[in-house]
mmCIF file of C-alpha atoms in Angstrom:
data_model
loop_
_atom_site.group_PDB
_atom_site.id
_atom_site.type_symbol
_atom_site.label_atom_id
_atom_site.label_comp_id
_atom_site.label_asym_id
_atom_site.label_seq_id
_atom_site.Cartn_x
_atom_site.Cartn_y
_atom_site.Cartn_z
ATOM 1 C CA UNK A 1 -87.830 22.546 115.312
ATOM 2 C CA UNK A 2 -85.162 20.122 116.564
ATOM 3 C CA UNK A 3 -81.697 20.487 115.161
ATOM 4 C CA UNK A 4 -79.042 17.965 114.195
ATOM 5 C CA UNK A 5 -78.422 15.615 116.971
ATOM 6 C CA UNK A 6 -75.313 13.340 117.515
ATOM 7 C CA UNK A 7 -74.472 10.590 119.907
ATOM 8 C CA UNK A 8 -72.620 9.951 121.983
ATOM 9 C CA UNK A 9 -71.284 13.376 122.813
ATOM 10 C CA UNK A 10 -68.026 11.884 123.986
ATOM 11 C CA UNK A 11 -66.495 8.580 123.328
ATOM 12 C CA UNK A 12 -63.225 7.164 124.830
ATOM 13 C CA UNK A 13 -61.988 3.966 123.273
ATOM 14 C CA UNK A 14 -58.869 1.812 123.362
ATOM 15 C CA UNK A 15 -56.664 1.628 120.328
ATOM 16 C CA UNK A 16 -57.810 -1.213 118.019
ATOM 17 C CA UNK A 17 -61.433 -1.194 119.040
ATOM 18 C CA UNK A 18 -64.339 -0.412 116.723
ATOM 19 C CA UNK A 19 -66.597 2.594 117.327
ATOM 20 C CA UNK A 20 -69.962 3.746 115.981
ATOM 21 C CA UNK A 21 -71.047 7.391 115.912
ATOM 22 C CA UNK A 22 -74.670 8.302 115.245
ATOM 23 C CA UNK A 23 -76.262 11.304 113.569
ATOM 24 C CA UNK A 24 -79.966 12.253 113.408
ATOM 25 C CA UNK A 25 -80.457 15.032 110.815
ATOM 26 C CA UNK A 26 -83.108 17.670 110.843
ATOM 27 C CA UNK A 27 -86.413 16.068 109.848
ATOM 28 C CA UNK A 28 -87.013 16.409 106.117
ATOM 29 C CA UNK A 29 -83.384 17.257 105.238
ATOM 30 C CA UNK A 30 -82.339 14.888 102.400
ATOM 31 C CA UNK A 31 -78.595 15.632 102.291
ATOM 32 C CA UNK A 32 -76.233 14.636 105.131
ATOM 33 C CA UNK A 33 -72.539 15.263 105.535
ATOM 34 C CA UNK A 34 -69.846 13.962 107.965
ATOM 35 C CA UNK A 35 -66.824 16.081 108.789
ATOM 36 C CA UNK A 36 -63.870 15.622 111.073
ATOM 37 C CA UNK A 37 -62.380 18.409 113.164
ATOM 38 C CA UNK A 38 -58.876 17.813 114.578
ATOM 39 C CA UNK A 39 -56.181 20.038 115.848
ATOM 40 C CA UNK A 40 -53.696 18.949 113.208
ATOM 41 C CA UNK A 41 -55.984 18.839 110.141
ATOM 42 C CA UNK A 42 -58.626 21.430 110.924
ATOM 43 C CA UNK A 43 -62.062 20.693 109.496
ATOM 44 C CA UNK A 44 -62.261 18.135 106.675
ATOM 45 C CA UNK A 45 -65.018 16.486 104.716
ATOM 46 C CA UNK A 46 -65.571 12.753 105.136
ATOM 47 C CA UNK A 47 -68.678 11.623 103.328
ATOM 48 C CA UNK A 48 -71.934 12.886 101.798
ATOM 49 C CA UNK A 49 -75.300 11.222 101.467
ATOM 50 C CA UNK A 50 -78.190 12.512 99.260
ATOM 51 C CA UNK A 51 -81.450 10.627 99.448
ATOM 52 C CA UNK A 52 -81.038 7.082 98.091
ATOM 53 C CA UNK A 53 -78.109 7.938 95.821
ATOM 54 C CA UNK A 54 -74.794 6.327 96.243
ATOM 55 C CA UNK A 55 -72.765 8.261 98.818
ATOM 56 C CA UNK A 56 -69.766 10.389 97.961
ATOM 57 C CA UNK A 57 -67.036 8.739 100.032
ATOM 58 C CA UNK A 58 -64.150 10.686 98.587
ATOM 59 C CA UNK A 59 -63.095 12.244 101.943
ATOM 60 C CA UNK A 60 -62.813 9.032 103.874
ATOM 61 C CA UNK A 61 -59.213 8.771 105.088
ATOM 62 C CA UNK A 62 -58.846 5.052 105.067
ATOM 63 C CA UNK A 63 -60.899 1.773 104.543
ATOM 64 C CA UNK A 64 -61.266 1.595 108.264
ATOM 65 C CA UNK A 65 -63.884 4.274 107.924
ATOM 66 C CA UNK A 66 -67.320 3.599 106.684
ATOM 67 C CA UNK A 67 -70.774 5.075 106.964
ATOM 68 C CA UNK A 68 -74.347 4.211 106.161
ATOM 69 C CA UNK A 69 -77.611 6.046 106.174
ATOM 70 C CA UNK A 70 -80.738 3.995 106.812
ATOM 71 C CA UNK A 71 -84.084 4.979 105.518
ATOM 72 C CA UNK A 72 -82.710 8.348 104.282
ATOM 73 C CA UNK A 73 -82.602 9.567 107.860
ATOM 74 C CA UNK A 74 -80.235 8.428 110.593
ATOM 75 C CA UNK A 75 -76.588 7.896 109.754
ATOM 76 C CA UNK A 76 -73.885 5.886 111.496
ATOM 77 C CA UNK A 77 -70.179 6.522 111.009
ATOM 78 C CA UNK A 78 -68.158 3.438 111.884
ATOM 79 C CA UNK A 79 -64.445 3.454 112.537
ATOM 80 C CA UNK A 80 -62.799 0.036 112.751
ATOM 81 C CA UNK A 81 -59.467 -0.768 114.516
ATOM 82 C CA UNK A 82 -59.266 2.745 115.880
ATOM 83 C CA UNK A 83 -55.902 4.445 115.920
ATOM 84 C CA UNK A 84 -54.722 7.411 118.013
ATOM 85 C CA UNK A 85 -54.754 9.691 114.979
ATOM 86 C CA UNK A 86 -58.498 9.035 114.788
ATOM 87 C CA UNK A 87 -59.016 11.215 117.883
ATOM 88 C CA UNK A 88 -61.009 14.211 116.799
ATOM 89 C CA UNK A 89 -64.437 15.729 116.931
ATOM 90 C CA UNK A 90 -66.706 14.133 114.344
ATOM 91 C CA UNK A 91 -69.416 16.525 113.047
ATOM 92 C CA UNK A 92 -72.518 15.746 111.174
ATOM 93 C CA UNK A 93 -74.479 18.316 109.052
ATOM 94 C CA UNK A 94 -77.624 18.223 107.171
ATOM 95 C CA UNK A 95 -79.216 20.314 104.413
ATOM 96 C CA UNK A 96 -82.637 20.490 102.866
ATOM 97 C CA UNK A 97 -82.084 19.268 99.371
ATOM 98 C CA UNK A 98 -79.492 18.449 96.835
ATOM 99 C CA UNK A 99 -77.756 21.554 95.652
ATOM 100 C CA UNK A 100 -78.885 23.425 98.725
ATOM 101 C CA UNK A 101 -75.783 24.992 100.251
ATOM 102 C CA UNK A 102 -76.863 25.764 103.820
ATOM 103 C CA UNK A 103 -75.670 23.064 106.117
ATOM 104 C CA UNK A 104 -76.678 22.875 109.734
ATOM 105 C CA UNK A 105 -74.341 21.143 112.171
ATOM 106 C CA UNK A 106 -74.855 19.007 115.168
ATOM 107 C CA UNK A 107 -72.726 19.416 118.345
ATOM 108 C CA UNK A 108 -70.268 16.715 117.391
ATOM 109 C CA UNK A 109 -68.891 13.571 118.958
ATOM 110 C CA UNK A 110 -65.534 13.935 120.573
ATOM 111 C CA UNK A 111 -63.630 10.692 120.034
ATOM 112 C CA UNK A 112 -60.555 9.990 122.081
ATOM 113 C CA UNK A 113 -58.526 6.903 121.281
ATOM 114 C CA UNK A 114 -56.108 5.840 124.102
ATOM 115 C CA UNK B 1 -56.243 24.279 94.310
ATOM 116 C CA UNK B 2 -58.817 23.053 96.758
ATOM 117 C CA UNK B 3 -57.404 25.103 99.746
ATOM 118 C CA UNK B 4 -58.962 28.052 101.457
ATOM 119 C CA UNK B 5 -56.440 30.223 103.269
ATOM 120 C CA UNK B 6 -57.705 32.146 106.326
ATOM 121 C CA UNK B 7 -56.005 34.949 108.317
ATOM 122 C CA UNK B 8 -55.342 35.905 110.999
ATOM 123 C CA UNK B 9 -55.093 32.874 113.157
ATOM 124 C CA UNK B 10 -56.171 34.909 116.125
ATOM 125 C CA UNK B 11 -57.528 38.456 116.681
ATOM 126 C CA UNK B 12 -58.102 40.619 119.684
ATOM 127 C CA UNK B 13 -60.442 43.571 119.272
ATOM 128 C CA UNK B 14 -61.822 46.056 121.772
ATOM 129 C CA UNK B 15 -65.525 46.100 122.380
ATOM 130 C CA UNK B 16 -67.218 48.362 119.861
ATOM 131 C CA UNK B 17 -64.444 47.941 117.288
ATOM 132 C CA UNK B 18 -64.474 46.339 113.906
ATOM 133 C CA UNK B 19 -63.259 42.695 113.531
ATOM 134 C CA UNK B 20 -61.989 41.733 110.137
ATOM 135 C CA UNK B 21 -61.147 38.179 109.042
ATOM 136 C CA UNK B 22 -59.769 37.456 105.564
ATOM 137 C CA UNK B 23 -59.906 34.409 103.308
ATOM 138 C CA UNK B 24 -58.496 33.586 99.920
ATOM 139 C CA UNK B 25 -59.175 30.682 97.541
ATOM 140 C CA UNK B 26 -57.718 29.316 94.326
ATOM 141 C CA UNK B 27 -60.432 27.342 92.680
ATOM 142 C CA UNK B 28 -62.537 29.533 90.569
ATOM 143 C CA UNK B 29 -65.230 26.884 90.374
ATOM 144 C CA UNK B 30 -66.322 27.547 93.942
ATOM 145 C CA UNK B 31 -69.739 29.149 93.920
ATOM 146 C CA UNK B 32 -70.804 29.471 97.594
ATOM 147 C CA UNK B 33 -68.819 31.044 100.443
ATOM 148 C CA UNK B 34 -70.175 30.747 103.954
ATOM 149 C CA UNK B 35 -68.823 31.883 107.283
ATOM 150 C CA UNK B 36 -69.412 29.737 110.340
ATOM 151 C CA UNK B 37 -69.165 30.703 114.049
ATOM 152 C CA UNK B 38 -68.107 28.132 116.544
ATOM 153 C CA UNK B 39 -68.259 28.267 120.360
ATOM 154 C CA UNK B 40 -66.275 25.862 122.432
ATOM 155 C CA UNK B 41 -67.954 22.439 122.670
ATOM 156 C CA UNK B 42 -70.497 23.310 119.997
ATOM 157 C CA UNK B 43 -70.823 22.587 116.322
ATOM 158 C CA UNK B 44 -70.264 25.336 113.759
ATOM 159 C CA UNK B 45 -73.202 27.632 113.155
ATOM 160 C CA UNK B 46 -73.895 29.286 109.774
ATOM 161 C CA UNK B 47 -73.398 32.984 110.208
ATOM 162 C CA UNK B 48 -73.670 34.474 106.764
ATOM 163 C CA UNK B 49 -72.912 33.317 103.208
ATOM 164 C CA UNK B 50 -72.431 34.883 99.751
ATOM 165 C CA UNK B 51 -72.478 33.768 96.170
ATOM 166 C CA UNK B 52 -69.842 35.193 93.775
ATOM 167 C CA UNK B 53 -72.340 37.261 91.777
ATOM 168 C CA UNK B 54 -72.508 39.884 94.509
ATOM 169 C CA UNK B 55 -69.678 41.920 96.000
ATOM 170 C CA UNK B 56 -71.191 42.446 99.477
ATOM 171 C CA UNK B 57 -73.778 41.066 101.781
ATOM 172 C CA UNK B 58 -74.846 42.476 105.093
ATOM 173 C CA UNK B 59 -76.870 40.896 107.949
ATOM 174 C CA UNK B 60 -77.033 42.968 110.984
ATOM 175 C CA UNK B 61 -73.544 43.590 112.298
ATOM 176 C CA UNK B 62 -71.958 41.086 109.976
ATOM 177 C CA UNK B 63 -70.836 41.864 106.416
ATOM 178 C CA UNK B 64 -69.149 39.731 103.788
ATOM 179 C CA UNK B 65 -67.092 41.535 101.270
ATOM 180 C CA UNK B 66 -66.264 39.498 98.129
ATOM 181 C CA UNK B 67 -63.614 40.318 95.530
ATOM 182 C CA UNK B 68 -64.056 37.825 92.672
ATOM 183 C CA UNK B 69 -60.999 39.046 90.669
ATOM 184 C CA UNK B 70 -58.704 38.702 93.672
ATOM 185 C CA UNK B 71 -60.309 35.469 94.784
ATOM 186 C CA UNK B 72 -60.646 36.956 98.209
ATOM 187 C CA UNK B 73 -63.506 37.332 100.721
ATOM 188 C CA UNK B 74 -63.677 38.756 104.143
ATOM 189 C CA UNK B 75 -65.953 38.995 107.239
ATOM 190 C CA UNK B 76 -66.426 42.275 108.935
ATOM 191 C CA UNK B 77 -68.054 42.407 112.349
ATOM 192 C CA UNK B 78 -69.160 45.938 113.276
ATOM 193 C CA UNK B 79 -69.560 47.094 116.870
ATOM 194 C CA UNK B 80 -67.894 43.860 118.156
ATOM 195 C CA UNK B 81 -69.267 42.560 121.417
ATOM 196 C CA UNK B 82 -67.734 40.212 124.028
ATOM 197 C CA UNK B 83 -70.493 37.675 122.913
ATOM 198 C CA UNK B 84 -68.899 37.563 119.525
ATOM 199 C CA UNK B 85 -65.808 35.956 121.033
ATOM 200 C CA UNK B 86 -65.709 32.634 119.201
ATOM 201 C CA UNK B 87 -63.712 30.837 116.442
ATOM 202 C CA UNK B 88 -64.756 31.865 112.899
ATOM 203 C CA UNK B 89 -64.290 29.651 109.847
ATOM 204 C CA UNK B 90 -64.648 30.611 106.286
ATOM 205 C CA UNK B 91 -65.397 27.970 103.717
ATOM 206 C CA UNK B 92 -66.004 27.464 100.122
ATOM 207 C CA UNK B 93 -67.978 24.867 98.109
ATOM 208 C CA UNK B 94 -69.460 24.162 94.686
ATOM 209 C CA UNK B 95 -72.311 22.240 93.122
ATOM 210 C CA UNK B 96 -70.048 19.773 91.360
ATOM 211 C CA UNK B 97 -68.686 18.568 94.717
ATOM 212 C CA UNK B 98 -72.196 18.332 96.234
ATOM 213 C CA UNK B 99 -71.412 21.446 98.236
ATOM 214 C CA UNK B 100 -68.977 19.708 100.551
ATOM 215 C CA UNK B 101 -67.305 22.459 102.507
ATOM 216 C CA UNK B 102 -63.611 23.283 102.097
ATOM 217 C CA UNK B 103 -62.580 25.006 105.226
ATOM 218 C CA UNK B 104 -60.204 27.691 106.329
ATOM 219 C CA UNK B 105 -58.040 27.048 109.322
ATOM 220 C CA UNK B 106 -60.177 29.301 111.609
ATOM 221 C CA UNK B 107 -59.684 32.514 113.427
ATOM 222 C CA UNK B 108 -59.989 32.758 117.164
ATOM 223 C CA UNK B 109 -61.602 36.050 117.976
ATOM 224 C CA UNK B 110 -61.465 37.620 121.392
ATOM 225 C CA UNK B 111 -63.395 40.806 122.069
ATOM 226 C CA UNK B 112 -62.046 42.673 125.082
ATOM 227 C CA UNK B 113 -64.726 44.476 127.224
#
């Protein structure tokens, strides 16, 4: 079946603008994760959604970052007032159920803040 | 205590040789240890994973060796092929953190033909 999809694949934005990144998880997967991959910080966890439960936002680096998941499926990561240090690849992963440890990743969105 | 330390940073192996990448962790609460393979421009792909109740897991040419007492685990790629050239990440996670992955820094593997 279809894997995790993310859009856009690339996004270039000016410093101070807001951006929205989208993730479509694998159909039927109830858990969804966002990670960030950057040269300086490597791969780091951002946020976790499980079904209709309150998300685990413990990895969000600042209050400029927020995410939502509508209908238990599609997720949007929003970065407000982007800064140059936000430049990174933003990866989304989904897994089948709570406590299931196999995460499947999308291709990522490469964000460049100029 | 949340860190996962991975070495080497880069590795060059001749075709047909054995590639070995090592990881170490501190938090004994981790209960799942996956390895991911990433090609340029792609997301990480799950390669193989192990739970701490076993010392070794093999899938084809890929083997994880796990040493619980030393808090170390390693990936062995047997008969390495040029198509294995990629960046490899070890990770660790635990149920109490919703299995969010704590990542090693990555190893860039180059297999020379």
